[in-house]
Amino acid sequence: MKTLLVAINSQFVHTNLAVLYLKAACSGIGNTEILEFTVNEPINRIYSRIISENPDVVCFSCYIWNIEVVSKLSDDLKKAMPGIIIIAGGPEVSFENGGLLAENRNVDYIIAGEGEEKLPWLLNLIKDGRTPGPEEIQWLKSYSEIKNLENLRLPYTMIEKGSLKNRIAYIEASRGCPFRCAYCISSVTKGVRYFPLEKVYEAIEILSESGSEIIKFVDRTFNCNEERALNIWQYILKFRDKGMVFHFEIDPGLLTDDMLKCLEKMPEGLVQVEAGIQSVHRNTLSAVQRPDNTEKAFDALKRLIFFGNIHVHVDLIAGLPYESYGNFRISFNRVYSLFAHRFQLGFLKLLRGSELKNRAERFGICYRSYPPYEIIGNSYISPAELVRLKDIEECLELFYNSGRFMLTMKILYYALGEPFAFYEKLSSYMRQKGYLDRSVGAGELYWILYDYVKQEYPFIANDIAESLRYDYLSSMKRPTLPEFLQKNDYSLRKEKEKLISQHQNRLKDMLPRLKFKSLNEIWHQIYISEFKFENKSEFLPNGLMVFDFGDISPVTGLAKSYPLGME
């Protein structure tokens, strides 16, 4: 019997850990193979590949991003191969009797919850030519979890050396969550279950040879157990010189002094953290059953960001109960003031199995009936206001989360005050000009922001021109400046060589790379520019700055710059 475990991922860089676990659990039951695709591939290509394998059983791993594709493929496959057995599992079919596939007669079996015990049981039954009875069908369709994770066969040994180059490697040290936030399917889970630490270390070792540069822990609240978190953070220090990044989803309100001290000592760029804030309003947090540790969370995040060695990603959710447009403005401004490396503005999704979906009517929540079930409006925020937030989100992605304008964003923040008002006005301008209706290149964004500020805020136009030049050199990593940002023609080779010669002694003291390479070897990757800001501040780079385009921050991805003093 040949079984295909089919994963249809949202992007090529993503991999599917679930099908690896299932293959490990089903070893020895006929021939079980994995096929991975993305939702961006033509459905006919996926269909053709599955057909070419001539399987007896096809198992789909179902999520909000692929469930509609899975439904169509099931129909096509049954028509092409009437005898084929189709099994669906994953979070999107684990609740509401299978969700969108509940009435799909082409799907033979639905497995709800964690499938490492249910799928091998079912495949053995099919292999023996038997079918499950009504009670067994109900068991398969009822959400359940693996009680003892120690008994699971871990799948990482199946990952070949170098096979995950340019992709994200996923790992889990635990399952479940200590919290029961109503918008998350964790609201149906009971506590946290842990994998043995030695197994986690073994998995890290294997993934360190996989070719992936990002190893992402999928634990919903990685730092809920202080001792385990500290042990794992200490363990990954051995990979400090391997060019790898370890990503963790944390609750910043649970960060202890010992955790923060440990993270402060991490090598630059080794660790990324993603921290959910979601809202700063007590009644909103209470309504979604999320602990209100906002002040502690903000204090911890300020410390993390100040360390400068860790990439910090923070999240907000728009559309939560009791959070009006005006209240969301307060949450936005508070989170923005952290100046994290990434600020993700997300929108509430009414996920199957989540407690909030069951209480949607209570809060007047109206949402799309198709994946990803995103909110349209509720009793506190209107559809039109959410559409405005969508435009603000797009501008936030272009100008803040691109990481290309960090100095400019700080100047705007301190000069104008409320960031929400700035993005609200900017997004209206971008919509009016049609910029949000087409793709905008990175280089064009500098001109758009420069032109906008010159029109709307002429009193800071000079400083914004200076900061945009600084951001352009840091981000684009090339010396050819657009005409509107040119100040002195330092890009001419003759002038550039003169400047480097003039400052060569300072450069040798200043640039870290010159400890390993000569000035002659890297001169073409160096650019010197002078900055004169009208408003003085300690974070502004007044005077001559040297940019080394070969010296890139592993935290920000920007070229590093160093002060040479005044001209």
Coordinates of C-alpha atoms in Angstrom, one line a residue:
M1 CA 0.0 0.0 0.0
K2 CA 1.4 3.4 -1.0
T3 CA 0.4 6.4 1.1
L4 CA 1.2 10.0 0.2
L5 CA 1.4 12.6 3.0
V6 CA 0.7 15.9 1.1
A7 CA 1.6 19.3 2.5
I8 CA 0.6 22.5 0.6
N9 CA 2.5 25.3 2.3
S10 CA 1.8 29.0 2.1
Q11 CA 5.3 29.8 0.8
F12 CA 8.3 27.9 -0.6
V13 CA 10.5 28.9 2.4
H14 CA 8.1 27.1 4.8
T15 CA 8.3 23.4 5.6
N16 CA 5.7 21.2 7.1
L17 CA 6.7 19.6 10.4
A18 CA 3.4 17.8 10.8
V19 CA 3.9 15.4 7.8
L20 CA 7.3 14.6 9.1
Y21 CA 5.9 13.5 12.4
L22 CA 3.2 11.4 10.6
K23 CA 5.8 9.7 8.4
A24 CA 7.8 8.8 11.4
A25 CA 4.7 7.5 13.2
C26 CA 3.6 5.4 10.1
S27 CA 7.0 3.8 9.3
G28 CA 6.6 0.2 8.5
I29 CA 3.0 0.5 7.2
G30 CA 3.5 0.0 3.5
N31 CA 5.3 2.7 1.5
T32 CA 4.7 6.2 3.0
E33 CA 6.1 9.2 1.2
I34 CA 5.9 13.0 1.6
L35 CA 5.1 15.5 -1.1
E36 CA 5.4 19.2 -0.4
F37 CA 4.0 22.0 -2.6
T38 CA 2.9 25.7 -2.1
V39 CA -0.5 27.3 -2.6
N40 CA 1.2 29.5 -5.3
E41 CA 1.7 26.5 -7.6
P42 CA -1.0 25.8 -10.2
I43 CA -3.4 23.2 -8.9
N44 CA -3.0 21.1 -12.0
R45 CA 0.7 20.7 -11.2
I46 CA -0.1 19.4 -7.7
Y47 CA -2.8 17.1 -9.1
S48 CA -0.5 15.8 -11.8
R49 CA 2.3 15.0 -9.4
I50 CA -0.1 13.1 -7.0
I51 CA -1.6 11.1 -9.9
S52 CA 1.9 10.3 -11.2
E53 CA 2.7 8.6 -7.9
N54 CA -0.2 6.2 -8.3
P55 CA -1.1 6.2 -4.5
D56 CA -3.6 4.1 -2.7
V57 CA -4.1 6.7 0.1
V58 CA -3.6 10.4 0.0
C59 CA -3.4 12.3 3.4
F60 CA -3.7 16.1 3.3
S61 CA -2.4 18.4 6.0
C62 CA -5.1 21.1 6.2
Y63 CA -4.7 24.8 7.2
I64 CA -6.6 28.0 6.5
W65 CA -4.3 28.8 3.6
N66 CA -4.8 25.5 1.7
I67 CA -8.2 24.1 2.7
E68 CA -9.9 25.3 -0.5
V69 CA -7.2 23.8 -2.7
V70 CA -7.5 20.6 -0.7
S71 CA -11.2 20.5 -1.3
K72 CA -10.8 20.9 -5.1
L73 CA -8.0 18.4 -5.3
S74 CA -10.1 15.8 -3.4
D75 CA -12.8 16.2 -6.0
D76 CA -10.4 15.9 -8.9
L77 CA -8.5 12.9 -7.5
K78 CA -11.7 10.9 -6.8
K79 CA -12.8 11.4 -10.4
A80 CA -9.5 10.3 -11.7
M81 CA -8.9 7.4 -9.3
P82 CA -12.3 6.3 -7.8
G83 CA -10.7 3.7 -5.6
I84 CA -8.3 6.1 -3.9
I85 CA -8.7 6.7 -0.1
I86 CA -8.5 10.4 0.9
I87 CA -7.8 11.4 4.5
A88 CA -7.7 15.0 5.9
G89 CA -6.1 16.1 9.1
G90 CA -4.7 19.3 10.6
P91 CA -6.2 22.3 12.5
E92 CA -8.6 23.3 9.7
V93 CA -10.5 20.1 9.9
S94 CA -10.1 19.3 13.6
F95 CA -13.3 21.2 14.7
E96 CA -16.9 21.6 13.6
N97 CA -17.0 18.0 12.2
G98 CA -14.4 18.8 9.6
G99 CA -15.2 22.4 8.7
L100 CA -15.3 23.0 5.0
L101 CA -14.8 19.3 4.3
A102 CA -17.6 18.1 6.6
E103 CA -19.9 17.7 3.6
N104 CA -17.3 16.8 1.1
R105 CA -18.1 13.2 0.0
N106 CA -14.7 12.8 -1.7
V107 CA -12.9 12.9 1.7
D108 CA -13.2 9.4 3.2
Y109 CA -11.8 10.1 6.7
I110 CA -11.2 13.1 8.8
I111 CA -8.7 13.0 11.7
A112 CA -9.1 15.7 14.3
G113 CA -6.3 16.8 16.6
E114 CA -2.8 15.3 16.8
G115 CA -2.6 12.4 14.4
E116 CA 0.5 10.4 15.4
E117 CA -1.7 7.7 17.0
K118 CA -4.8 7.9 14.9
L119 CA -3.3 7.8 11.4
P120 CA -1.2 4.7 11.8
W121 CA -4.2 2.9 13.3
L122 CA -6.3 3.9 10.4
L123 CA -3.7 3.0 7.8
N124 CA -3.2 -0.5 9.3
L125 CA -7.0 -0.9 9.1
I126 CA -7.1 0.1 5.4
K127 CA -4.1 -2.1 4.7
D128 CA -5.9 -5.1 6.1
G129 CA -9.0 -4.3 3.9
R130 CA -11.2 -3.2 6.8
T131 CA -13.1 -0.1 7.5
P132 CA -13.7 1.7 10.9
G133 CA -17.1 1.4 12.6
P134 CA -19.3 4.4 13.6
E135 CA -17.7 4.7 17.1
E136 CA -14.3 4.6 15.6
I137 CA -15.2 7.2 13.0
Q138 CA -16.4 9.4 15.8
W139 CA -13.1 8.8 17.7
L140 CA -11.1 9.9 14.6
K141 CA -13.2 13.0 14.2
S142 CA -13.0 14.1 17.9
Y143 CA -10.2 16.4 18.8
S144 CA -7.5 14.7 20.9
E145 CA -3.9 15.1 21.9
I146 CA -0.9 12.9 22.5
K147 CA -0.6 12.6 26.2
N148 CA 3.0 11.4 26.5
L149 CA 5.3 13.1 23.9
E150 CA 8.2 10.9 25.1
N151 CA 6.7 8.0 23.2
L152 CA 6.6 9.8 19.8
R153 CA 9.1 8.9 17.1
L154 CA 10.8 12.2 16.4
P155 CA 11.1 13.0 12.6
Y156 CA 14.2 15.0 12.4
T157 CA 16.4 12.1 11.5
M158 CA 14.6 12.0 8.2
I159 CA 15.9 15.4 7.2
E160 CA 18.9 15.1 5.0
K161 CA 22.0 17.2 5.4
G162 CA 21.7 20.3 3.3
S163 CA 18.1 19.6 2.2
L164 CA 16.6 22.8 3.7
K165 CA 18.8 25.4 2.1
N166 CA 17.0 28.7 1.7
R167 CA 14.1 27.3 3.8
I168 CA 12.9 27.6 7.4
A169 CA 13.5 24.6 9.6
Y170 CA 10.8 24.1 12.3
I171 CA 11.2 22.4 15.7
E172 CA 9.1 22.1 18.8
A173 CA 10.2 21.7 22.4
S174 CA 6.6 21.5 23.7
R175 CA 3.0 21.3 22.6
G176 CA 0.1 23.3 24.1
C177 CA 0.0 26.6 25.8
P178 CA -0.4 27.8 29.4
F179 CA -2.9 30.4 28.3
R180 CA -6.3 30.0 26.7
C181 CA -6.6 33.1 24.6
A182 CA -10.1 33.0 23.0
Y183 CA -9.0 33.9 19.5
C184 CA -6.5 31.0 19.3
I185 CA -7.2 27.3 19.0
S186 CA -5.1 26.9 22.2
S187 CA -8.3 27.8 23.9
V188 CA -9.3 24.1 23.6
T189 CA -6.0 22.7 24.8
K190 CA -5.2 21.8 28.4
G191 CA -1.8 22.9 29.6
V192 CA 1.7 22.3 28.2
R193 CA 3.3 19.0 27.3
Y194 CA 7.1 18.9 26.9
F195 CA 9.5 16.8 24.8
P196 CA 12.6 15.5 26.7
L197 CA 15.4 18.1 26.5
E198 CA 17.9 15.6 25.2
K199 CA 15.5 15.0 22.2
V200 CA 15.3 18.7 21.6
Y201 CA 19.1 19.0 21.6
E202 CA 19.3 16.1 19.2
A203 CA 16.9 17.8 16.9
I204 CA 18.8 21.1 17.0
E205 CA 22.0 19.2 16.1
I206 CA 20.3 17.7 13.0
L207 CA 18.7 20.9 11.9
S208 CA 22.0 22.7 12.2
E209 CA 23.3 20.5 9.3
S210 CA 20.1 20.9 7.2
G211 CA 21.3 24.0 5.3
S212 CA 18.6 26.2 6.9
E213 CA 19.7 29.5 8.2
I214 CA 16.6 29.9 10.4
I215 CA 15.5 27.4 13.0
K216 CA 12.1 28.4 14.2
F217 CA 10.6 27.0 17.5
V218 CA 6.9 26.6 17.0
D219 CA 6.1 26.5 20.7
R220 CA 3.2 28.8 21.3
T221 CA 4.8 30.3 24.5
F222 CA 8.4 29.2 24.5
N223 CA 9.3 30.9 27.8
C224 CA 6.5 29.6 29.9
N225 CA 9.0 27.3 31.6
E226 CA 11.9 29.3 32.8
E227 CA 14.3 26.4 33.4
R228 CA 13.7 24.8 30.0
A229 CA 14.0 28.1 28.2
L230 CA 17.3 28.9 29.8
N231 CA 18.7 25.4 29.1
I232 CA 17.8 25.7 25.4
W233 CA 19.1 29.2 25.1
Q234 CA 22.4 28.1 26.7
Y235 CA 22.6 25.1 24.4
I236 CA 22.2 27.2 21.2
L237 CA 25.3 29.2 22.1
K238 CA 27.4 26.5 20.6
F239 CA 26.1 27.5 17.1
R240 CA 27.1 31.2 17.5
D241 CA 29.6 31.1 14.6
K242 CA 27.4 29.0 12.2
G243 CA 25.5 31.8 10.6
M244 CA 22.2 30.6 12.0
V245 CA 19.3 32.3 13.6
F246 CA 17.0 30.8 16.3
H247 CA 13.4 32.2 16.4
F248 CA 11.2 31.9 19.5
E249 CA 7.6 33.0 20.1
I250 CA 7.5 34.4 23.7
D251 CA 5.2 36.1 26.2
P252 CA 7.3 39.2 27.2
G253 CA 5.3 39.4 30.4
L254 CA 6.8 36.1 31.5
L255 CA 10.4 37.2 30.9
T256 CA 12.3 37.0 34.2
D257 CA 15.5 38.8 35.2
D258 CA 17.5 35.6 34.6
M259 CA 15.9 35.2 31.1
L260 CA 16.7 38.8 30.2
K261 CA 20.3 38.5 31.5
C262 CA 20.7 35.3 29.4
L263 CA 19.4 37.0 26.3
E264 CA 21.5 40.1 26.8
K265 CA 24.6 37.9 26.5
M266 CA 23.5 36.3 23.3
P267 CA 25.8 36.9 20.3
E268 CA 24.5 39.5 17.9
G269 CA 21.8 38.0 15.6
L270 CA 21.7 34.5 17.0
V271 CA 18.2 35.0 18.5
Q272 CA 15.0 36.4 17.2
V273 CA 11.9 36.8 19.4
E274 CA 8.3 37.3 18.4
A275 CA 6.2 38.9 21.2
G276 CA 2.4 39.2 21.1
I277 CA 1.0 42.3 22.7
Q278 CA -2.4 42.1 20.9
S279 CA -4.0 45.0 22.9
V280 CA -3.1 47.3 25.8
H281 CA -6.7 47.6 27.1
R282 CA -7.6 45.6 30.2
N283 CA -11.3 45.0 29.2
T284 CA -10.2 43.8 25.8
L285 CA -7.6 41.4 27.2
S286 CA -10.2 40.1 29.7
A287 CA -12.7 39.5 27.0
V288 CA -10.3 37.3 25.1
Q289 CA -9.1 35.5 28.3
R290 CA -5.6 36.9 27.9
P291 CA -3.6 37.7 31.0
D292 CA -3.1 41.5 31.6
N293 CA 0.6 41.8 32.1
T294 CA 1.0 44.7 29.8
E295 CA 3.3 46.9 31.9
K296 CA 5.7 44.1 32.7
A297 CA 5.7 43.1 29.0
F298 CA 6.5 46.6 27.9
D299 CA 9.3 46.9 30.5
A300 CA 10.8 43.6 29.3
L301 CA 10.6 44.5 25.6
K302 CA 12.2 47.9 26.2
R303 CA 15.2 46.1 27.8
L304 CA 15.3 43.5 25.0
I305 CA 15.4 46.2 22.3
F306 CA 17.9 48.2 24.2
F307 CA 20.3 45.3 24.2
G308 CA 20.6 45.6 20.5
N309 CA 21.7 42.0 19.9
I310 CA 18.2 40.5 19.3
H311 CA 15.7 41.0 16.5
V312 CA 12.4 41.8 18.3
H313 CA 9.1 41.4 16.5
V314 CA 5.9 42.6 18.2
D315 CA 2.2 42.0 17.3
L316 CA -1.1 43.8 17.6
I317 CA -4.6 42.4 16.6
A318 CA -7.2 44.8 15.2
G319 CA -10.9 43.8 15.7
L320 CA -10.8 42.5 19.2
P321 CA -13.8 43.0 21.5
Y322 CA -14.3 46.4 23.2
E323 CA -11.5 48.0 21.1
S324 CA -12.9 50.8 19.0
Y325 CA -11.0 52.6 16.3
G326 CA -10.0 55.2 18.9
N327 CA -8.9 52.6 21.4
F328 CA -6.9 50.8 18.8
R329 CA -5.1 54.1 18.1
I330 CA -3.9 54.0 21.7
S331 CA -2.7 50.4 21.4
F332 CA -0.9 51.3 18.1
N333 CA 0.9 54.4 19.6
R334 CA 2.0 52.5 22.7
V335 CA 3.4 49.6 20.8
Y336 CA 5.0 51.8 18.1
S337 CA 6.9 53.7 20.8
L338 CA 8.9 50.6 21.5
F339 CA 10.6 50.9 18.1
A340 CA 10.9 47.1 17.8
H341 CA 12.5 45.8 14.6
R342 CA 9.2 44.7 13.3
F343 CA 5.6 45.7 14.2
Q344 CA 3.0 43.5 12.8
L345 CA -0.6 44.8 12.6
G346 CA -2.8 41.8 12.2
F347 CA -6.5 41.4 11.9
L348 CA -8.7 39.1 14.0
K349 CA -9.5 35.8 12.4
L350 CA -12.4 33.6 13.7
L351 CA -10.6 30.3 13.7
R352 CA -12.4 27.0 13.9
G353 CA -12.2 25.7 17.4
S354 CA -11.5 29.0 19.0
E355 CA -13.6 30.2 21.9
L356 CA -14.1 33.6 20.3
K357 CA -15.8 32.1 17.3
N358 CA -18.4 30.5 19.6
R359 CA -19.0 33.9 21.2
A360 CA -18.9 36.0 18.0
E361 CA -22.6 37.0 18.3
R362 CA -22.1 38.3 21.8
F363 CA -19.6 40.9 20.5
G364 CA -21.4 41.5 17.2
I365 CA -18.5 40.1 15.2
C366 CA -19.2 39.8 11.5
Y367 CA -16.5 37.8 9.6
R368 CA -15.8 36.3 6.2
S369 CA -17.3 32.9 5.8
Y370 CA -14.3 31.6 3.8
P371 CA -10.7 31.2 4.9
P372 CA -8.9 32.9 6.6
Y373 CA -12.3 34.0 8.2
E374 CA -11.1 37.5 8.8
I375 CA -13.2 40.0 10.7
I376 CA -15.4 42.5 8.7
G377 CA -16.6 44.5 11.7
N378 CA -18.0 44.2 15.2
S379 CA -20.0 46.2 17.7
Y380 CA -17.0 48.4 18.4
I381 CA -15.3 49.0 15.1
S382 CA -17.0 49.4 11.7
P383 CA -16.1 47.8 8.4
A384 CA -15.1 51.2 7.0
E385 CA -12.7 51.7 10.0
L386 CA -11.1 48.3 9.5
V387 CA -10.6 49.1 5.8
R388 CA -8.7 52.3 6.9
L389 CA -6.6 50.2 9.2
K390 CA -5.8 47.9 6.2
D391 CA -4.3 50.9 4.4
I392 CA -2.4 51.9 7.5
E393 CA -1.1 48.3 7.8
E394 CA 0.1 48.5 4.2
C395 CA 2.0 51.8 4.8
L396 CA 3.4 50.3 8.0
E397 CA 4.7 47.3 6.0
L398 CA 6.2 49.6 3.3
F399 CA 7.9 52.2 5.5
Y400 CA 8.5 50.6 8.9
N401 CA 8.6 46.9 8.5
S402 CA 10.8 47.1 5.4
G403 CA 13.5 48.2 7.9
R404 CA 14.7 50.7 5.3
F405 CA 13.6 53.9 7.1
M406 CA 14.4 53.4 10.7
L407 CA 16.3 56.7 11.3
T408 CA 13.6 58.6 9.3
M409 CA 10.8 57.0 11.3
K410 CA 12.4 58.0 14.6
I411 CA 12.8 61.6 13.4
L412 CA 9.2 61.7 12.3
Y413 CA 8.1 60.2 15.7
Y414 CA 10.0 62.8 17.8
A415 CA 9.1 65.7 15.5
L416 CA 5.4 65.0 15.0
G417 CA 4.3 63.1 18.1
E418 CA 1.5 60.6 17.5
P419 CA 2.6 57.9 15.0
F420 CA -1.0 56.7 14.3
A421 CA -2.0 60.1 13.0
F422 CA 1.0 60.2 10.8
Y423 CA 0.3 56.8 9.2
E424 CA -3.4 57.6 9.0
K425 CA -2.6 60.7 6.9
L426 CA 0.2 59.0 4.9
S427 CA -2.1 56.1 4.0
S428 CA -4.8 58.5 2.8
Y429 CA -2.2 60.2 0.6
M430 CA -0.9 56.9 -0.7
R431 CA -4.4 55.7 -1.5
Q432 CA -5.2 59.0 -3.3
K433 CA -2.1 58.8 -5.4
G434 CA -2.7 55.2 -6.3
Y435 CA 0.5 53.9 -4.6
L436 CA -1.5 51.3 -2.7
D437 CA -3.0 49.9 -5.9
R438 CA 0.3 48.9 -7.4
S439 CA 3.7 47.5 -6.4
V440 CA 6.2 50.1 -5.4
G441 CA 9.9 49.5 -5.7
A442 CA 12.3 50.1 -2.8
G443 CA 14.0 53.0 -4.5
E444 CA 10.7 54.7 -5.3
L445 CA 9.6 54.6 -1.6
Y446 CA 12.4 57.1 -0.7
W447 CA 11.1 59.6 -3.2
I448 CA 7.5 59.1 -2.1
L449 CA 8.3 59.8 1.5
Y450 CA 10.6 62.7 0.7
D451 CA 8.0 64.4 -1.5
Y452 CA 5.2 63.8 1.0
V453 CA 7.2 65.2 4.0
K454 CA 8.3 68.2 1.9
Q455 CA 4.6 69.0 1.1
E456 CA 3.1 68.2 4.5
Y457 CA 5.8 68.9 7.0
P458 CA 8.2 71.4 5.4
F459 CA 9.7 72.4 8.8
I460 CA 11.5 69.1 9.0
A461 CA 12.2 68.6 5.3
N462 CA 15.9 69.2 5.6
D463 CA 16.3 66.7 8.4
I464 CA 14.2 64.1 6.6
A465 CA 16.4 64.6 3.4
E466 CA 19.4 63.9 5.6
S467 CA 17.9 60.9 7.3
L468 CA 16.7 59.4 4.0
R469 CA 20.2 59.6 2.6
Y470 CA 21.5 57.8 5.7
D471 CA 18.7 55.2 5.5
Y472 CA 19.3 54.7 1.7
L473 CA 23.0 54.1 2.2
S474 CA 22.4 51.7 5.1
S475 CA 19.6 49.8 3.4
M476 CA 20.4 49.8 -0.3
K477 CA 24.1 49.3 0.3
R478 CA 25.2 51.1 -2.8
P479 CA 26.9 54.5 -3.3
T480 CA 24.8 55.7 -6.2
L481 CA 22.3 58.0 -4.6
P482 CA 19.1 59.3 -6.3
E483 CA 19.5 62.9 -7.4
F484 CA 17.2 64.3 -4.8
L485 CA 19.3 62.8 -2.0
Q486 CA 22.7 63.8 -3.4
K487 CA 24.6 66.3 -1.3
N488 CA 28.3 66.1 -2.3
D489 CA 29.4 64.1 -5.3
Y490 CA 31.3 61.6 -3.1
S491 CA 30.3 58.8 -5.5
L492 CA 32.9 60.0 -8.1
R493 CA 35.9 57.6 -7.8
K494 CA 38.4 60.5 -7.7
E495 CA 36.6 62.3 -4.9
K496 CA 36.0 59.0 -3.0
E497 CA 39.6 58.0 -3.2
K498 CA 40.6 61.5 -1.9
L499 CA 38.3 61.1 1.1
I500 CA 39.5 57.6 1.9
S501 CA 43.1 58.7 1.7
Q502 CA 42.4 61.7 3.8
H503 CA 40.8 59.6 6.6
Q504 CA 42.7 56.4 6.2
N505 CA 44.2 56.4 9.7
R506 CA 40.8 57.0 11.3
L507 CA 39.2 54.3 9.0
K508 CA 41.8 51.8 10.1
D509 CA 40.9 52.5 13.8
M510 CA 37.2 52.6 13.1
L511 CA 36.2 49.8 10.7
P512 CA 36.1 46.3 12.2
R513 CA 36.7 44.6 8.8
L514 CA 40.1 46.3 8.4
K515 CA 41.4 44.0 11.1
F516 CA 41.1 41.2 8.5
K517 CA 41.3 42.9 5.1
S518 CA 43.3 45.8 3.8
L519 CA 41.8 49.2 2.9
N520 CA 42.7 48.5 -0.8
E521 CA 40.6 45.3 -0.7
I522 CA 37.4 46.9 0.5
W523 CA 37.6 50.5 -0.6
H524 CA 34.8 49.9 -3.2
Q525 CA 32.5 48.8 -0.4
I526 CA 33.0 52.0 1.6
Y527 CA 31.1 55.3 1.3
I528 CA 31.7 58.5 3.3
S529 CA 29.0 61.1 3.6
E530 CA 28.5 64.2 5.7
F531 CA 25.3 64.8 7.7
K532 CA 24.0 68.1 9.1
F533 CA 20.8 67.9 11.0
E534 CA 19.1 71.1 12.1
N535 CA 17.6 69.5 15.2
K536 CA 20.2 68.0 17.4
S537 CA 19.7 64.7 19.1
E538 CA 22.0 62.0 20.5
F539 CA 20.6 59.4 18.0
L540 CA 21.3 61.6 14.9
P541 CA 24.6 61.0 13.0
N542 CA 25.9 64.5 12.7
G543 CA 29.2 64.9 10.9
L544 CA 31.1 62.5 8.6
M545 CA 29.9 58.9 8.6
V546 CA 31.5 56.0 6.9
F547 CA 29.3 53.2 5.6
D548 CA 30.8 49.7 5.1
F549 CA 28.5 47.8 2.7
G550 CA 30.2 44.6 3.5
D551 CA 29.6 44.9 7.3
I552 CA 26.0 44.0 7.7
S553 CA 24.1 43.9 11.0
P554 CA 22.7 40.4 11.6
V555 CA 19.9 42.0 13.7
T556 CA 18.7 44.7 11.3
G557 CA 20.1 43.6 7.9
L558 CA 21.5 47.1 7.4
A559 CA 25.0 48.2 6.5
K560 CA 26.8 49.4 9.6
S561 CA 28.1 53.0 9.8
Y562 CA 30.7 54.6 12.0
P563 CA 31.4 58.3 12.9
L564 CA 34.5 59.9 11.4
G565 CA 33.9 63.3 13.1
M566 CA 33.2 66.7 11.5
E567 CA 34.6 67.7 8.2

